[in-house]
Short mmCIF file of C-alpha atoms in Angstrom, two decimals:
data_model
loop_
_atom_site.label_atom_id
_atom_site.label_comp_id
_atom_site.label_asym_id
_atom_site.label_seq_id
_atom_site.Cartn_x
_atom_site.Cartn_y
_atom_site.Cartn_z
CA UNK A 1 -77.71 -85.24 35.55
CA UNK A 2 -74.43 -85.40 35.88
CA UNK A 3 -74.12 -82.79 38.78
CA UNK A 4 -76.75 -84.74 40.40
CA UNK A 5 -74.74 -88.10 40.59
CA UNK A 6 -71.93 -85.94 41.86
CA UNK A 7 -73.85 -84.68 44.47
CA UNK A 8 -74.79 -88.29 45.52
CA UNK A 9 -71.61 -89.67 45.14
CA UNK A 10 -70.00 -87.50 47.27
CA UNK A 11 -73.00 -87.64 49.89
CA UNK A 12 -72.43 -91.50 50.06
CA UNK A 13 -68.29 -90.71 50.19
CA UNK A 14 -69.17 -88.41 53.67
CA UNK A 15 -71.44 -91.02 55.04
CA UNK A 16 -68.87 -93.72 54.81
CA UNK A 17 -66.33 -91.59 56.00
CA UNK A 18 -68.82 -90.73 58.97
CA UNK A 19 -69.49 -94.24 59.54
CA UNK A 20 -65.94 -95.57 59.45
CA UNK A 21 -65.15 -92.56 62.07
CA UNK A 22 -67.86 -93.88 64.54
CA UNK A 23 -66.91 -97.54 64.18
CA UNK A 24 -65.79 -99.60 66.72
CA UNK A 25 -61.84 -100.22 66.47
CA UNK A 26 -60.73 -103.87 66.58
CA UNK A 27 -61.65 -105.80 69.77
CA UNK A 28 -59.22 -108.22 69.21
CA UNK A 29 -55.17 -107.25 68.59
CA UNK A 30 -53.05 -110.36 68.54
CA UNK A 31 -49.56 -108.68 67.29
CA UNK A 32 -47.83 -111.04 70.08
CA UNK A 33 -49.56 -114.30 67.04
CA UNK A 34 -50.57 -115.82 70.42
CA UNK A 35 -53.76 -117.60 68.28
CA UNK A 36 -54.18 -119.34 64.84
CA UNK A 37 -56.20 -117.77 62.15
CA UNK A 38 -59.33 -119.60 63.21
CA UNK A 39 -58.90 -119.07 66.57
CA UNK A 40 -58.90 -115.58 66.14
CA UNK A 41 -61.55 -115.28 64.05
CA UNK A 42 -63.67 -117.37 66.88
CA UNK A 43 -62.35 -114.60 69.46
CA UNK A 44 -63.15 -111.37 67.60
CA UNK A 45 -66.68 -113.04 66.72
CA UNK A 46 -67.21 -113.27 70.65
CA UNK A 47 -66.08 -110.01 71.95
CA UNK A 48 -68.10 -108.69 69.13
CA UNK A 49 -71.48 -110.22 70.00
CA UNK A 50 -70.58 -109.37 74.04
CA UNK A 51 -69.97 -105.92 73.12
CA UNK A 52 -73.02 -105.58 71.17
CA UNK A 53 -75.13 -107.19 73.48
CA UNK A 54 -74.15 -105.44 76.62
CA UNK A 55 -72.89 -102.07 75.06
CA UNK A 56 -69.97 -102.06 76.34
CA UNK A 57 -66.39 -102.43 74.38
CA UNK A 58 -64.71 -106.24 75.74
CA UNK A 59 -61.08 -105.83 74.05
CA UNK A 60 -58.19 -108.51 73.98
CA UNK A 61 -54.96 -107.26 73.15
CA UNK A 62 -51.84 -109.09 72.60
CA UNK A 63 -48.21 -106.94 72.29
CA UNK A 64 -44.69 -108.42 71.61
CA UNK A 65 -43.55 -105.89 74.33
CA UNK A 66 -44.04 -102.77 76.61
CA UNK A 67 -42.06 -100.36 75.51
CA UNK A 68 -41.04 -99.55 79.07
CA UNK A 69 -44.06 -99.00 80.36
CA UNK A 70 -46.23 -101.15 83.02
CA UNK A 71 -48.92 -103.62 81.78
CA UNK A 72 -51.43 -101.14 84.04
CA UNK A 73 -50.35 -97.92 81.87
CA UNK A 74 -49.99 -99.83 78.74
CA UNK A 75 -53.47 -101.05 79.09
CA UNK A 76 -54.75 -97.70 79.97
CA UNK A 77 -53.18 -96.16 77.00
CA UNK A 78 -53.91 -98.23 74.50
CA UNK A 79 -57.70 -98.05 75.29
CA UNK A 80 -57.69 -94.46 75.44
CA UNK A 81 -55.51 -94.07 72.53
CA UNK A 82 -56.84 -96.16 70.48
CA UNK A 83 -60.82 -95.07 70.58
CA UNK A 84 -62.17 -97.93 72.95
CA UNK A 85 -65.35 -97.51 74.35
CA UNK A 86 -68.71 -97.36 73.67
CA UNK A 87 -71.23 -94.48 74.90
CA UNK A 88 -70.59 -90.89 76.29
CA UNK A 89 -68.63 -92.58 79.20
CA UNK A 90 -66.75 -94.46 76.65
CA UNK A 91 -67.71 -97.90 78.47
CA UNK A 92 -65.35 -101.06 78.46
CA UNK A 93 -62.87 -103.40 79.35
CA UNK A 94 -59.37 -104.34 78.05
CA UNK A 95 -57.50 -107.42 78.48
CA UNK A 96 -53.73 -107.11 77.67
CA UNK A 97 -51.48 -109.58 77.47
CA UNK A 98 -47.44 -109.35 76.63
CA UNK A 99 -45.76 -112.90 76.84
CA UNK A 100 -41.99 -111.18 77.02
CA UNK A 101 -42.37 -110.74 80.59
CA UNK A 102 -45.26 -112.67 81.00
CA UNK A 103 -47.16 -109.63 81.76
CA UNK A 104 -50.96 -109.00 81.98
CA UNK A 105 -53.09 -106.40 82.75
CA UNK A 106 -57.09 -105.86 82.71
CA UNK A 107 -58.14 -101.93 81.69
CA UNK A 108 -61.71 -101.15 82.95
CA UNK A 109 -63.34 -97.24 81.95
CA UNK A 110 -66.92 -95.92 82.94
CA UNK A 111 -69.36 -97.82 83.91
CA UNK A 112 -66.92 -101.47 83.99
CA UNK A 113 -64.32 -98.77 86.38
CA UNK A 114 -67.88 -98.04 88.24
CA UNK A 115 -68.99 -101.78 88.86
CA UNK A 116 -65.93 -104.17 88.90
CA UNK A 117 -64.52 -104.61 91.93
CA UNK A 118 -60.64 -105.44 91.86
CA UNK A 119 -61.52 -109.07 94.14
CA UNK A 120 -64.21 -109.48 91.10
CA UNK A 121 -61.23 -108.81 88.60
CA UNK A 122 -58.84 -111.43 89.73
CA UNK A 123 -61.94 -114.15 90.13
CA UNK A 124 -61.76 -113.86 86.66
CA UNK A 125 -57.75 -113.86 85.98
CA UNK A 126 -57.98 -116.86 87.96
CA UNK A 127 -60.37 -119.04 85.81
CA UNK A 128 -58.41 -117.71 82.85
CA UNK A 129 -55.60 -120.51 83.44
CA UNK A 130 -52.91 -117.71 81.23
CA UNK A 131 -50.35 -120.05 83.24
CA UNK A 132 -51.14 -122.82 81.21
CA UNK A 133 -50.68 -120.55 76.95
CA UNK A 134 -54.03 -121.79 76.27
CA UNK A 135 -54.82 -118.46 75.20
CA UNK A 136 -57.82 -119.61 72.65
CA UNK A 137 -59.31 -121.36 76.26
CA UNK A 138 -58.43 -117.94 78.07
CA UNK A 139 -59.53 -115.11 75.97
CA UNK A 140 -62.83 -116.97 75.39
CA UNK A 141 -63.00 -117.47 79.31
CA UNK A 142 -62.51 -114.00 79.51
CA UNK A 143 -65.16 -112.88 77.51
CA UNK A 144 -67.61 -114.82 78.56
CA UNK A 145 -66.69 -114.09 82.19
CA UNK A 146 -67.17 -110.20 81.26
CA UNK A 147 -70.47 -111.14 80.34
CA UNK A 148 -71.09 -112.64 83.17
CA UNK A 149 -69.90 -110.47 85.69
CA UNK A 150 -71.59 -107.57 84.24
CA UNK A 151 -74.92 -108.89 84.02
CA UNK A 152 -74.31 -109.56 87.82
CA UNK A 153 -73.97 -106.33 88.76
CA UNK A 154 -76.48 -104.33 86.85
CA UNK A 155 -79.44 -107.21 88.18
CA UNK A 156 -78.00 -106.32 91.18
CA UNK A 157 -78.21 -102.69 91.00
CA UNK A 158 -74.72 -102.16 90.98
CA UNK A 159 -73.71 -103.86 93.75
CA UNK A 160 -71.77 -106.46 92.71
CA UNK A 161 -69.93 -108.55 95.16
CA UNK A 162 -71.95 -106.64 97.68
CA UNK A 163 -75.44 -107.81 96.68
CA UNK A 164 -74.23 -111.23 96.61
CA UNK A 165 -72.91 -110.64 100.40
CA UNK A 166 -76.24 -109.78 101.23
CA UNK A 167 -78.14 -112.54 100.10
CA UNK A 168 -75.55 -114.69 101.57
CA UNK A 169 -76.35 -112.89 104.77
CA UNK A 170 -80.20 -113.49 104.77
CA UNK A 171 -79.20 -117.10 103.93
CA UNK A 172 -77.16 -117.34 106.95
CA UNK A 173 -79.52 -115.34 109.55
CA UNK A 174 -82.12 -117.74 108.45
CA UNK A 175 -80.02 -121.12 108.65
CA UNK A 176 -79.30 -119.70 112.29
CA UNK A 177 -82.58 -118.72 113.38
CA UNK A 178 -84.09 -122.80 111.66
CA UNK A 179 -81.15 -124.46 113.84
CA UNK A 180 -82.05 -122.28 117.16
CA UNK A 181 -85.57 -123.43 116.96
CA UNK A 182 -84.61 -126.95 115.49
CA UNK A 183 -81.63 -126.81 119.07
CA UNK A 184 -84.74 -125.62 121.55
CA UNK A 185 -87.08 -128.21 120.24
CA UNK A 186 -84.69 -131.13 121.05
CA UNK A 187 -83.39 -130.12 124.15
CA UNK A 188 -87.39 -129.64 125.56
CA UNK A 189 -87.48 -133.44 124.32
CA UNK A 190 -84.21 -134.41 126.91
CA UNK A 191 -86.27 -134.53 130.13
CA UNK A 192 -84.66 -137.61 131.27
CA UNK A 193 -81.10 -136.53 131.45
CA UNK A 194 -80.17 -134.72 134.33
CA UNK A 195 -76.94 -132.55 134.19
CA UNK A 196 -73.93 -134.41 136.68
CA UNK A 197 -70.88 -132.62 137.58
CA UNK A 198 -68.21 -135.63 137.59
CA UNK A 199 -68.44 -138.81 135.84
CA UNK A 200 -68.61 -141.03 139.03
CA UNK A 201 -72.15 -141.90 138.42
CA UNK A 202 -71.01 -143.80 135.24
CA UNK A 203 -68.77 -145.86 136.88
CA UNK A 204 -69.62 -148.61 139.12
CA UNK A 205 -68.67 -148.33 142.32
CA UNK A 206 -65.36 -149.77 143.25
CA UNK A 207 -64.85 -150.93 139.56
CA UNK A 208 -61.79 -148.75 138.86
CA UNK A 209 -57.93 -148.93 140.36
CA UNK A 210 -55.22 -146.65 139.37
CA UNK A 211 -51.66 -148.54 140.03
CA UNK A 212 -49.18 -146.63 137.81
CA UNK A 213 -49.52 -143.24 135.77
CA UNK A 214 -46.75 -141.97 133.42
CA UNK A 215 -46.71 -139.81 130.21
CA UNK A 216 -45.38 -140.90 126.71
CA UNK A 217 -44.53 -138.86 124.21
CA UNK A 218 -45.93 -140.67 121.18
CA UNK A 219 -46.10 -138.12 118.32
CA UNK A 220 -44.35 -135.00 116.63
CA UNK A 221 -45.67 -133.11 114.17
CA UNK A 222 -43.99 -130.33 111.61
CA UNK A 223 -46.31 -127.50 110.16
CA UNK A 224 -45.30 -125.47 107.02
CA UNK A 225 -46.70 -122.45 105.72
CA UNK A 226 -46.42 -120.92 102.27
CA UNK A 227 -45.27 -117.49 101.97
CA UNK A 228 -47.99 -116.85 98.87
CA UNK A 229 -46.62 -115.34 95.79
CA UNK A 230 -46.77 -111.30 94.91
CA UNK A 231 -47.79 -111.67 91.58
CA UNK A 232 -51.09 -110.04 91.43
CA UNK A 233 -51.59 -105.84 91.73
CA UNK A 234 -54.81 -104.40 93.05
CA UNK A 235 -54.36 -101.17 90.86
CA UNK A 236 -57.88 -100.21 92.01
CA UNK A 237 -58.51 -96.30 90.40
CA UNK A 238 -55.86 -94.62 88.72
CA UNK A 239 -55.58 -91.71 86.03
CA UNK A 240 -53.78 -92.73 82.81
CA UNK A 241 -51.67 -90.32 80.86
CA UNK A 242 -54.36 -88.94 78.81
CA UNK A 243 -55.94 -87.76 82.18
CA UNK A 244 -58.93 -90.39 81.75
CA UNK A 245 -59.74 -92.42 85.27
CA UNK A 246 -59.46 -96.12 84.75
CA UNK A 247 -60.11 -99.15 87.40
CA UNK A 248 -58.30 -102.78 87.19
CA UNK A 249 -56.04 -105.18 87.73
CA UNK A 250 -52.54 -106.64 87.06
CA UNK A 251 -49.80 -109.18 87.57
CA UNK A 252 -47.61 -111.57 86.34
CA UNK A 253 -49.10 -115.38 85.13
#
């Protein structure tokens, strides 16, 4: 008997070991303390459900600092590093932020690298506000922009922006072709009007006397132009240190 409870104690010992091994490391890291206790617990629960629903891994991670590196290799690392990624293509997106420098970076690996397009990538930065240290408002922004965008792609095929584009273009191709038809059908309606080539048959006849003609300079006017900001990195693909090929974005906010 008692061999036997050995045997399944140590049976349940390797499958929680095995378990624990093929868990999912924490999606949310706030060692910057960037969110309360509630807030975070509101955060992990979202990334959670995201990453369960779409199968990929949506990560948030705050840092106190870089350690030298860039926010686009710190990123990197830290997801590869730290087991991020779900499936044989190890499948997700990271969000870093480090408020020392103000830093941020977004991580993508497989199928995110694959499908999100840098321009998509800073669409969502942008809604983010991280200008404004609402980071409860921005890391739930985030997530649910994740969600969103990669639902988007994978109805469209993969596509993305691209199959977007493309409806847009049918939309306009058709708006032209309604307005050239609407244009033909009201000019075959002008059959009065007769095309003039000076406006003396407006006028009547004797009517009109020019006795003076000068110019006046009446207004000035002073144009400025922005000279917009470098603060955002296309980083596109890229091979981390570990060798693995990431995609994404990064910048100051």
């Amino acid at each position: 008997m008692k061999k036997v409870l050995t045997l399944v104690c140590a049976l349940a010992l390797t499958l929680g070991f095995s378990l624990s091994a093929f868990a999912s490391p924490q999606r949310l890291v706030d060692e910057a303390n960037l969110l309360t206790d509630a807030q975070k617990s509101e955060v992990r629960n979202e990334l959670d459900s995201i990453s369960a629903d779409l199968g990929i891994d949506v990560v948030v991670v705050t840092v106190k600092s870089l350690n030298g590196k860039t926010a686009t290799a710190f990123a990197d690392d830290y997801f590869d590093y730290n087991g991020y990624g779900m499936g044989s293509d190890k499948d997700g997106c990271l969000l870093l932020i480090c408020p020392e420098e103000r830093d941020y970076a977004i991580s993508t690996h497989g199928i995110c690298e694959k499908k999100f397009t840098t321009t998509a990538l800073n669409e969502i930065v942008d809604v983010m506000h991280l200008s404004d240290e609402d980071f409860h408002y921005s890391f739930m922004t985030y997530a649910s922009e994740v969600k969103y965008l990669y639902e988007d792609v994978m109805a469209n095929g993969g596509r993305g922006p691209f199959g977007l584009a493309r409806k847009l273009g049918v939309s306009l191709v058709i708006g032209l072709i309604v307005g050239l038809i609407t244009l033909v059908s009201l000019k075959s309606q002008l059959k009065s009007v007769v095309r003039q080539s000076g406006a003396s048959s407006y006028t009547k006849e004797g009517s009109f006397h020019l006795t003076e003609n000068r110019d006046y300079f009446l207004y000035s006017q002073t144009t400025r132009t922005e000279i917009p900001k470098n603060d955002s990195n296309n980083t596109g693909s890229h091979t981390s240190s570990s060798g693995q090929s990431h995609g994404g974005v990064s910048g100051k906010y």
